[in-house]
PDB file of C-alpha atoms in Angstrom:
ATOM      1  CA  UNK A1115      65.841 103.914 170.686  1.00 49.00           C
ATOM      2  CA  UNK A1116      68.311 101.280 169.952  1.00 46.00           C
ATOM      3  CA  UNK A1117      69.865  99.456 172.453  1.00 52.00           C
ATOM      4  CA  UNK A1118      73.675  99.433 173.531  1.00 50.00           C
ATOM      5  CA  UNK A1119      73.953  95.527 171.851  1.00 49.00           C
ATOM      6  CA  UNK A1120      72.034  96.553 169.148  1.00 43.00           C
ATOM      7  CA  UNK A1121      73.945  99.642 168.144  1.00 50.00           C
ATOM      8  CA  UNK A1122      77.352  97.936 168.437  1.00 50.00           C
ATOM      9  CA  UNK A1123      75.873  94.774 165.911  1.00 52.00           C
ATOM     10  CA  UNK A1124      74.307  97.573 163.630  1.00 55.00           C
ATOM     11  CA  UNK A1125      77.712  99.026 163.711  1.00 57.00           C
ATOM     12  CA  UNK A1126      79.710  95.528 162.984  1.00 59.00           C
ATOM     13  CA  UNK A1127      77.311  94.359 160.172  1.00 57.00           C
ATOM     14  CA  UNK A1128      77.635  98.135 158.211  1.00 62.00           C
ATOM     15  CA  UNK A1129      81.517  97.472 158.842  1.00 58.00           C
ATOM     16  CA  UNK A1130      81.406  94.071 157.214  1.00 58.00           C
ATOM     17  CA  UNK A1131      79.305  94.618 154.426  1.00 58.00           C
ATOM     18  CA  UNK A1132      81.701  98.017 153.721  1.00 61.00           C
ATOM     19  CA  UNK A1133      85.013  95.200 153.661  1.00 60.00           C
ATOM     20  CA  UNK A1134      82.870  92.793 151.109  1.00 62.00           C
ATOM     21  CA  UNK A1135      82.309  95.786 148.645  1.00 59.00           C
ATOM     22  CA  UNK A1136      85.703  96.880 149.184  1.00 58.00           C
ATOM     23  CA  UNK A1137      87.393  92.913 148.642  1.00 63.00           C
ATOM     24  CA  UNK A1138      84.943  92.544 145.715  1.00 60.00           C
ATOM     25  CA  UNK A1139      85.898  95.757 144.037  1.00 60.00           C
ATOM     26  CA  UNK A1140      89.608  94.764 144.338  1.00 53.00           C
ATOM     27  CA  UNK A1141      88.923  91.210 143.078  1.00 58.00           C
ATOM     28  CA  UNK A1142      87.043  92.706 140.066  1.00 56.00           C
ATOM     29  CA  UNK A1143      90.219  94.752 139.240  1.00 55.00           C
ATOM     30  CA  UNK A1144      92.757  92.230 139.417  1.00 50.00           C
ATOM     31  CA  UNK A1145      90.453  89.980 137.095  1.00 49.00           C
ATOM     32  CA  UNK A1146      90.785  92.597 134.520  1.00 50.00           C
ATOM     33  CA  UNK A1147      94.078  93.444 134.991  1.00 46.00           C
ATOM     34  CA  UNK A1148      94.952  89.598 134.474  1.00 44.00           C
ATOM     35  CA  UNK A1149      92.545  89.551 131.161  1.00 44.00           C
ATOM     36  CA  UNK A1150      94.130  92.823 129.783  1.00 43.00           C
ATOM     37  CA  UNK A1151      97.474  90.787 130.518  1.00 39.00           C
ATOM     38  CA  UNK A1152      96.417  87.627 129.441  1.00 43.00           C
ATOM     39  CA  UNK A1153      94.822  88.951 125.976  1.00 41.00           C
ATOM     40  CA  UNK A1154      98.300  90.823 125.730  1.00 43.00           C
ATOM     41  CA  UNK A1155     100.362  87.949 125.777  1.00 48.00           C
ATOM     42  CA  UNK A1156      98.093  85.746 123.676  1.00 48.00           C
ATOM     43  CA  UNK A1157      97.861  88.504 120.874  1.00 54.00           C
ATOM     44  CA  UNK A1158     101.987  88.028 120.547  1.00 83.00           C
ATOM     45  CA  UNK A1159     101.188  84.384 119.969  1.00 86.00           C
ATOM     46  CA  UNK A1160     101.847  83.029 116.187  1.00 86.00           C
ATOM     47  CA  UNK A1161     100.515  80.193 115.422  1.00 88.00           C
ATOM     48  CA  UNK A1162     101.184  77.956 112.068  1.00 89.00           C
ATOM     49  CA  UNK A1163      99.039  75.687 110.529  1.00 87.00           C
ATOM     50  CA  UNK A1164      99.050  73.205 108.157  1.00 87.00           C
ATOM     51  CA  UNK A1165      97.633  74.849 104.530  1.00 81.00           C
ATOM     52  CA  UNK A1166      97.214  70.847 103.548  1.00 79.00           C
ATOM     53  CA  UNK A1167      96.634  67.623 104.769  1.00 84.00           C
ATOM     54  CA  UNK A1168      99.776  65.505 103.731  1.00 88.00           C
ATOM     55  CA  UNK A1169     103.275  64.517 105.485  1.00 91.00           C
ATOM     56  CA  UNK A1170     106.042  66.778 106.268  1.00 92.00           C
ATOM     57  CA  UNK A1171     108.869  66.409 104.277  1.00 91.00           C
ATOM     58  CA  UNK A1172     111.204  68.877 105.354  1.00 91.00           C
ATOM     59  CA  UNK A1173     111.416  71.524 108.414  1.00 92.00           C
ATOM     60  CA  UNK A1174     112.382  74.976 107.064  1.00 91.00           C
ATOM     61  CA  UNK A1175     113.741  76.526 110.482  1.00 91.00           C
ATOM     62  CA  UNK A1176     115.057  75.736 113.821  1.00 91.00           C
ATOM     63  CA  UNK A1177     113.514  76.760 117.495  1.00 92.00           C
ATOM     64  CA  UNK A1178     114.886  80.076 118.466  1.00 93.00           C
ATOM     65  CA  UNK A1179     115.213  81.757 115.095  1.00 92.00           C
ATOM     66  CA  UNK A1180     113.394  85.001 114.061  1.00 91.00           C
ATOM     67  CA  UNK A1181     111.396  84.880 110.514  1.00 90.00           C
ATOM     68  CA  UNK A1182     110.214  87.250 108.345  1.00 88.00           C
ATOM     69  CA  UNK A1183     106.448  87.642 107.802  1.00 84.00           C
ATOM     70  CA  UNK A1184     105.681  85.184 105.011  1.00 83.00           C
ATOM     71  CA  UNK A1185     108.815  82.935 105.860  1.00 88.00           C
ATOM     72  CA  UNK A1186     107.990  79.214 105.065  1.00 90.00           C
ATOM     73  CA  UNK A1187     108.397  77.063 108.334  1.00 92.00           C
ATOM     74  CA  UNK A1188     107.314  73.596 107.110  1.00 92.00           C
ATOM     75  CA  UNK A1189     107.251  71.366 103.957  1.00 91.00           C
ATOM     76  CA  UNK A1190     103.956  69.149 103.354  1.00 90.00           C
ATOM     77  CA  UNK A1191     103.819  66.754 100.819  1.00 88.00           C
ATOM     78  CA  UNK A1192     100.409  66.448  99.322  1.00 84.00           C
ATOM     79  CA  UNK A1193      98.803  63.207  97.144  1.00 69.00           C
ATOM     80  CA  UNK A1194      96.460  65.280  94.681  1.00 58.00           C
ATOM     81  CA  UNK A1195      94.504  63.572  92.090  1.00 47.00           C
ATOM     82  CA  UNK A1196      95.684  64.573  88.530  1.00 49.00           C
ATOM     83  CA  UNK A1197      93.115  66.437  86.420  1.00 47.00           C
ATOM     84  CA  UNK A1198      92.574  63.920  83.294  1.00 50.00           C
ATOM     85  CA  UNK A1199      90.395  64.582  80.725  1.00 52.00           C
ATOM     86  CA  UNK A1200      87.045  62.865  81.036  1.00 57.00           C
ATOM     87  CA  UNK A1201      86.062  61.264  77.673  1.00 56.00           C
ATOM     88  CA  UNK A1202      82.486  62.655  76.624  1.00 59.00           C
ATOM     89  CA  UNK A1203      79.917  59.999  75.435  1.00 62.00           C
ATOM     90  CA  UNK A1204      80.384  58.771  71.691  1.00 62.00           C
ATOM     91  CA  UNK A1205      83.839  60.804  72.027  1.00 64.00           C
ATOM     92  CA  UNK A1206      86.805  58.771  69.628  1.00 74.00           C
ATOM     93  CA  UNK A1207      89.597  57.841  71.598  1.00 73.00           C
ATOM     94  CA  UNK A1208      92.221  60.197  69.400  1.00 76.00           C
ATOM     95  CA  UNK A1209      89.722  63.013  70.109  1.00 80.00           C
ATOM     96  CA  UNK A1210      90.339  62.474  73.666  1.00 77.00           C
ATOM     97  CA  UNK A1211      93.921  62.115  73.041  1.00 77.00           C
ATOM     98  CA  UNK A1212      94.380  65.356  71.696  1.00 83.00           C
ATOM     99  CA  UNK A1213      92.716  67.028  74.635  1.00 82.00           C
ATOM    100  CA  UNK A1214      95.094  65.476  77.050  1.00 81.00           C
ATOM    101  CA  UNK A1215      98.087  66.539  74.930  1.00 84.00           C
ATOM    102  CA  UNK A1216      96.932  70.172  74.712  1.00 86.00           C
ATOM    103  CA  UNK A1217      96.106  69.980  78.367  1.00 84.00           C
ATOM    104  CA  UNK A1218      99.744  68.683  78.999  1.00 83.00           C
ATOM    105  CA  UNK A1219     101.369  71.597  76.837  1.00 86.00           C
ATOM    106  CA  UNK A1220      99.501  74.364  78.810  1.00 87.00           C
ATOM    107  CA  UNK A1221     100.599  72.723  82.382  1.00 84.00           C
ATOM    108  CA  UNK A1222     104.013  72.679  80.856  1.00 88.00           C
ATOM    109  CA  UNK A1223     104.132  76.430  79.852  1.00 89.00           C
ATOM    110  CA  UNK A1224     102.761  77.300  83.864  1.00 86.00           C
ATOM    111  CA  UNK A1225     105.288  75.212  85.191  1.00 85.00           C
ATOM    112  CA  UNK A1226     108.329  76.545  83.231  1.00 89.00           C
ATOM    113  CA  UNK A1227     107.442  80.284  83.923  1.00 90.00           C
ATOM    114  CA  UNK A1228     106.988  79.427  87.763  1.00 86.00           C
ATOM    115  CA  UNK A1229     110.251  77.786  87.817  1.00 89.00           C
ATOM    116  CA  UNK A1230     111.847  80.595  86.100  1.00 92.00           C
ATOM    117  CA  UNK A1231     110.810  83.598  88.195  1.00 89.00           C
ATOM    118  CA  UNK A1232     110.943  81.059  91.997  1.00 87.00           C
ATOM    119  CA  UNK A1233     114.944  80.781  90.383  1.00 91.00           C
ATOM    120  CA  UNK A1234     115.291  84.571  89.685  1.00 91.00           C
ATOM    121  CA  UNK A1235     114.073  85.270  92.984  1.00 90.00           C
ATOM    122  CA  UNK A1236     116.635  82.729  94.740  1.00 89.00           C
ATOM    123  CA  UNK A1237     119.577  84.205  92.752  1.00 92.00           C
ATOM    124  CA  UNK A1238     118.646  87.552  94.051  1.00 92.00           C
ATOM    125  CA  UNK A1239     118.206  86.848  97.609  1.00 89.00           C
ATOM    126  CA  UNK A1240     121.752  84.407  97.337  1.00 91.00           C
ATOM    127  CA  UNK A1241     123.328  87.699  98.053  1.00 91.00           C
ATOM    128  CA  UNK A1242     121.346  89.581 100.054  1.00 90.00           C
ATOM    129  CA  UNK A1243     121.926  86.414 102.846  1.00 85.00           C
ATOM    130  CA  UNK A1244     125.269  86.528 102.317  1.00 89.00           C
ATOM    131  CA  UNK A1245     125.499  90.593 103.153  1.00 90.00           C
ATOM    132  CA  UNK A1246     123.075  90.362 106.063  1.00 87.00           C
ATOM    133  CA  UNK A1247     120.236  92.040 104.509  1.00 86.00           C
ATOM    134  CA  UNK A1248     118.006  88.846 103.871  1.00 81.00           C
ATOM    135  CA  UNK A1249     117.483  85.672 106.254  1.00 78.00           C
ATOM    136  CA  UNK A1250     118.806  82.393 105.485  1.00 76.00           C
ATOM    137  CA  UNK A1251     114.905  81.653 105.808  1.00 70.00           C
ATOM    138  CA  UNK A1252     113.862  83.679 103.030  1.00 76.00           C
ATOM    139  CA  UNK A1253     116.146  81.753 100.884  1.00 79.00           C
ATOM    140  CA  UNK A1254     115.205  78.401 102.187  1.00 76.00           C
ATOM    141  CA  UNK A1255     112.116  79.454 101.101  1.00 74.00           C
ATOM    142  CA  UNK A1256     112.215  80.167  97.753  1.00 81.00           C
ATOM    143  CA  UNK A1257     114.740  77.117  97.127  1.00 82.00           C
ATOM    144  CA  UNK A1258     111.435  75.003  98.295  1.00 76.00           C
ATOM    145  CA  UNK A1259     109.275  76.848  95.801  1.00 78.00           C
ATOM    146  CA  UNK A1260     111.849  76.445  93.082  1.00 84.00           C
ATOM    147  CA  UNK A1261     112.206  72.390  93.697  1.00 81.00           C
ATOM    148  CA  UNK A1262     108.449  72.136  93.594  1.00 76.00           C
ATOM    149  CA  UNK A1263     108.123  74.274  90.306  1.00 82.00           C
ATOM    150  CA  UNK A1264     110.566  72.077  89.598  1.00 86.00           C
ATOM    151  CA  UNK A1265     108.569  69.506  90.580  1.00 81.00           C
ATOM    152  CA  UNK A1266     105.715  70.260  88.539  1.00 81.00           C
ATOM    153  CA  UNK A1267     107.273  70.647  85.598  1.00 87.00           C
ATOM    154  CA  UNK A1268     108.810  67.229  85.940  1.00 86.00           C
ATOM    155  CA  UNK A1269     104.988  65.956  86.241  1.00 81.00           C
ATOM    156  CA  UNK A1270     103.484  68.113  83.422  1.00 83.00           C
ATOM    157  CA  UNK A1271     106.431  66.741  80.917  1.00 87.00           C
ATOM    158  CA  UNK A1272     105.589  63.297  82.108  1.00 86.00           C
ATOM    159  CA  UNK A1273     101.786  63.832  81.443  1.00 82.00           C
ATOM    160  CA  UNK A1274     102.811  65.041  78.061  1.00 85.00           C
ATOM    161  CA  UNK A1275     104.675  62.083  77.167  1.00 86.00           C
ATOM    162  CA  UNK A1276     101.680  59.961  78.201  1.00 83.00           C
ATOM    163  CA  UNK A1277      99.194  61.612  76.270  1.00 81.00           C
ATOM    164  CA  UNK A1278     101.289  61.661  73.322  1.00 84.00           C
ATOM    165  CA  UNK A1279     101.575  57.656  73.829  1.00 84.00           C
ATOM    166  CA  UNK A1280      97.824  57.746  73.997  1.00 78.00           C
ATOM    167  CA  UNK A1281      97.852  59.433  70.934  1.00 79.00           C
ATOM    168  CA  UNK A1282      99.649  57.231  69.110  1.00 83.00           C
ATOM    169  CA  UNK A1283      97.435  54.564  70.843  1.00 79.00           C
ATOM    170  CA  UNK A1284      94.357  55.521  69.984  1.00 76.00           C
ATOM    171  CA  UNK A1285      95.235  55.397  66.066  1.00 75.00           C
ATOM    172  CA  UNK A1286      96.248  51.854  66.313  1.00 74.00           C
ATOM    173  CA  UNK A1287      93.469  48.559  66.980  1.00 65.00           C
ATOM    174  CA  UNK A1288      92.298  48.160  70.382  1.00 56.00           C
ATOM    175  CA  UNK A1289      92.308  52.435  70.421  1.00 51.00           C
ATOM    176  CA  UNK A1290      89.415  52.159  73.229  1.00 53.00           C
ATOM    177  CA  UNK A1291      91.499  50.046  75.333  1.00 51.00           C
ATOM    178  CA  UNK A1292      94.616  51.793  74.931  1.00 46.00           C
ATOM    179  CA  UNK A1293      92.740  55.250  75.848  1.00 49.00           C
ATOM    180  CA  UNK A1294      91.094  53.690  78.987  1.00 52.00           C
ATOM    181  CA  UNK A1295      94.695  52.675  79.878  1.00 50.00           C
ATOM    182  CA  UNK A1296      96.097  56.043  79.600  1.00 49.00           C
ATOM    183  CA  UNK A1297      93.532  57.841  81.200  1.00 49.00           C
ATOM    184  CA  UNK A1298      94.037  55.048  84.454  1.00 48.00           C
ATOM    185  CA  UNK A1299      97.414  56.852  84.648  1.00 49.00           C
ATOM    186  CA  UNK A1300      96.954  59.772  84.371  1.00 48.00           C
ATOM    187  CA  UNK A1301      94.419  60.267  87.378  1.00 47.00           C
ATOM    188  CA  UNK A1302      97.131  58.172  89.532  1.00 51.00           C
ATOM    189  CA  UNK A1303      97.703  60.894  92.534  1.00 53.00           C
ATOM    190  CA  UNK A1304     100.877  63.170  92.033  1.00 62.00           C
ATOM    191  CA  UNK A1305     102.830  64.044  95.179  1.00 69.00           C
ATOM    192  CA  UNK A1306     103.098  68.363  95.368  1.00 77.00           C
ATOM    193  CA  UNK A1307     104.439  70.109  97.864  1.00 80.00           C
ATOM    194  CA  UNK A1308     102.835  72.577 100.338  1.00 83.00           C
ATOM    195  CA  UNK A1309     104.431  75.591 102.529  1.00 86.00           C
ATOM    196  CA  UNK A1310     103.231  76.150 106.128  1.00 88.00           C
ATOM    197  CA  UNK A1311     104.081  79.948 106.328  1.00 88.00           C
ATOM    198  CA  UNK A1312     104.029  82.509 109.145  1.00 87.00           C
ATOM    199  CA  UNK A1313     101.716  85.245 108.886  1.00 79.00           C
ATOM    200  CA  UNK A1314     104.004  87.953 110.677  1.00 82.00           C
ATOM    201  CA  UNK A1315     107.481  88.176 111.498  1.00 88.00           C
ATOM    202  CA  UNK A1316     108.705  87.294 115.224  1.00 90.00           C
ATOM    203  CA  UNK A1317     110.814  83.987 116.979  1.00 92.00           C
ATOM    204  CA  UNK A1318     110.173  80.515 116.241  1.00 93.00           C
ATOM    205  CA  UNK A1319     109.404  78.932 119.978  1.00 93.00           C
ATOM    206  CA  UNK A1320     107.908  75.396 119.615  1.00 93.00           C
ATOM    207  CA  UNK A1321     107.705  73.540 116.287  1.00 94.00           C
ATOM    208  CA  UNK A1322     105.563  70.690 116.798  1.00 92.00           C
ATOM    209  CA  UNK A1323     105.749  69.149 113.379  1.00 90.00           C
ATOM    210  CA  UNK A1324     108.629  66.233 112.708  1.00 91.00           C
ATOM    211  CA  UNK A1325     109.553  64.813 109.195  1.00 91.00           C
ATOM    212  CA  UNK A1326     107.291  62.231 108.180  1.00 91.00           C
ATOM    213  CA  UNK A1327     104.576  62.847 110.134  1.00 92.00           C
ATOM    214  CA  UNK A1328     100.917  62.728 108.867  1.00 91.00           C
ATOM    215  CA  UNK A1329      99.385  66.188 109.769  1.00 90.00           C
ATOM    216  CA  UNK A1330      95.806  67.297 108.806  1.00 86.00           C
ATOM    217  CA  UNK A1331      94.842  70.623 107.420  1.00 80.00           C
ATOM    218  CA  UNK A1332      94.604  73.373 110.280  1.00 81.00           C
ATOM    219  CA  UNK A1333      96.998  71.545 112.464  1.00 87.00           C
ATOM    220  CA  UNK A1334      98.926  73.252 114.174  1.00 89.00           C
ATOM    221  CA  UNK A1335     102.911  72.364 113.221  1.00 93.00           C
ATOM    222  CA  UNK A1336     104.791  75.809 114.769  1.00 93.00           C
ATOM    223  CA  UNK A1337     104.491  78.382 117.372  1.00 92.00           C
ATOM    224  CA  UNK A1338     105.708  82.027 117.223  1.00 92.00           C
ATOM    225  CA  UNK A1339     106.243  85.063 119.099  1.00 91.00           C
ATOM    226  CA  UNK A1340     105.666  88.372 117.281  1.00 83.00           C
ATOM    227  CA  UNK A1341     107.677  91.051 117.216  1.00 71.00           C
ATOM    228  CA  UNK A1342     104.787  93.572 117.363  1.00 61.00           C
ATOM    229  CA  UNK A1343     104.339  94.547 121.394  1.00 55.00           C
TER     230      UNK A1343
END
């Protein structure tokens, strides 16, 4: 038979352990109410990164404005290294010539049609801005593809002007020289441009990137909130 002390700390101890279940049962639901809240918020997040490593050249939109899905957000300028032919073994230097001409013609003909449909699509969406059914960013956008189909087809006329110099080269004394020369050029890096693009439409809230800075591909340059709840 228990004692009168005993009872009473029998009784205090099965009160006390009944409050620590009770406090831990509570703390275990606000953790997951903050983790169902936390996950919440942080699935509304946007986040853009850099599809190159290269430095920004231009910045597309301003804090506090809502984009489209697929709405550029940043300009990169990228240093790639020009595709020149690679002269095989016991190859003449007009053979090689030749190559880099048709090579040059063919860049040409991609460039043109991309500049032609990136300028269809900014005289359609011209309009649409100016009646409210298109953002200004859309536009923006497709004005930056234009100038860099532009761009390219600037750098493909240039290579064909070079390889038809080579050409002409490699038919006169010293051809092996004058080939090696061209060929030196023509791997010289080419600045292209790259878009940083949001992957769903919602409001620009930090853009971290500033014209001229370096930035590394995967860097983060904007942050967005979606529009999805």
């Amino acid at each position: 038979m228990l004692t009168p002390q005993l009872s009473a700390q029998t009784s205090t101890g099965r009160a006390l352990l009944a409050y620590t279940l009770l406090m831990l049962i509570v703390a275990a639901g606000a953790c997951r109410s903050t983790g169902q809240s936390d996950q919440g918020s942080a699935s509304n997040i946007i986040v853009v990164n850099a599809p190159a490593t290269g430095v920004v050249r231009r910045v597309l939109v301003a804090e506090g404005v809502r984009v489209e899905a697929g709405a550029p957000i940043v300009e990169i300028a990228v240093l790639n290294e020009s595709a020149a032919v690679t002269p095989s073994p016991g190859e003449s230097a007009e053979s090689v010539a030749v190559r880099n001409l048709k090579a040059a013609g063919t860049q040409i003909e991609a460039a043109r049609a991309e500049v032609v449909r990136h300028e269809a699509e900014v005289s359609r969406l011209t309009p649409l801005v100016a009646s409210g059914e298109a953002s200004q960013a859309q536009l923006d956008g497709e004005r930056a593809l234009y100038e860099r189909a532009q761009q390219r087809l600037q750098q493909a006329q240039e290579a064909q002007r070079s390889a038809e110099t080579g050409l002409l080269a490699s038919r006169q004394p010293g051809a092996s020289r004058a080939n090696n020369t061209t060929a030196q050029q023509q791997q010289r890096p080419r600045e292209e441009l790259a878009l940083a693009q949001t992957s769903s439409a919602g409001t620009v809230r930090v853009i971290s990137a500033r014209v001229g800075q370096r930035v590394t591909t995967g860097q983060a340059l904007a942050t967005l909130s979606s529009d999805s709840p």
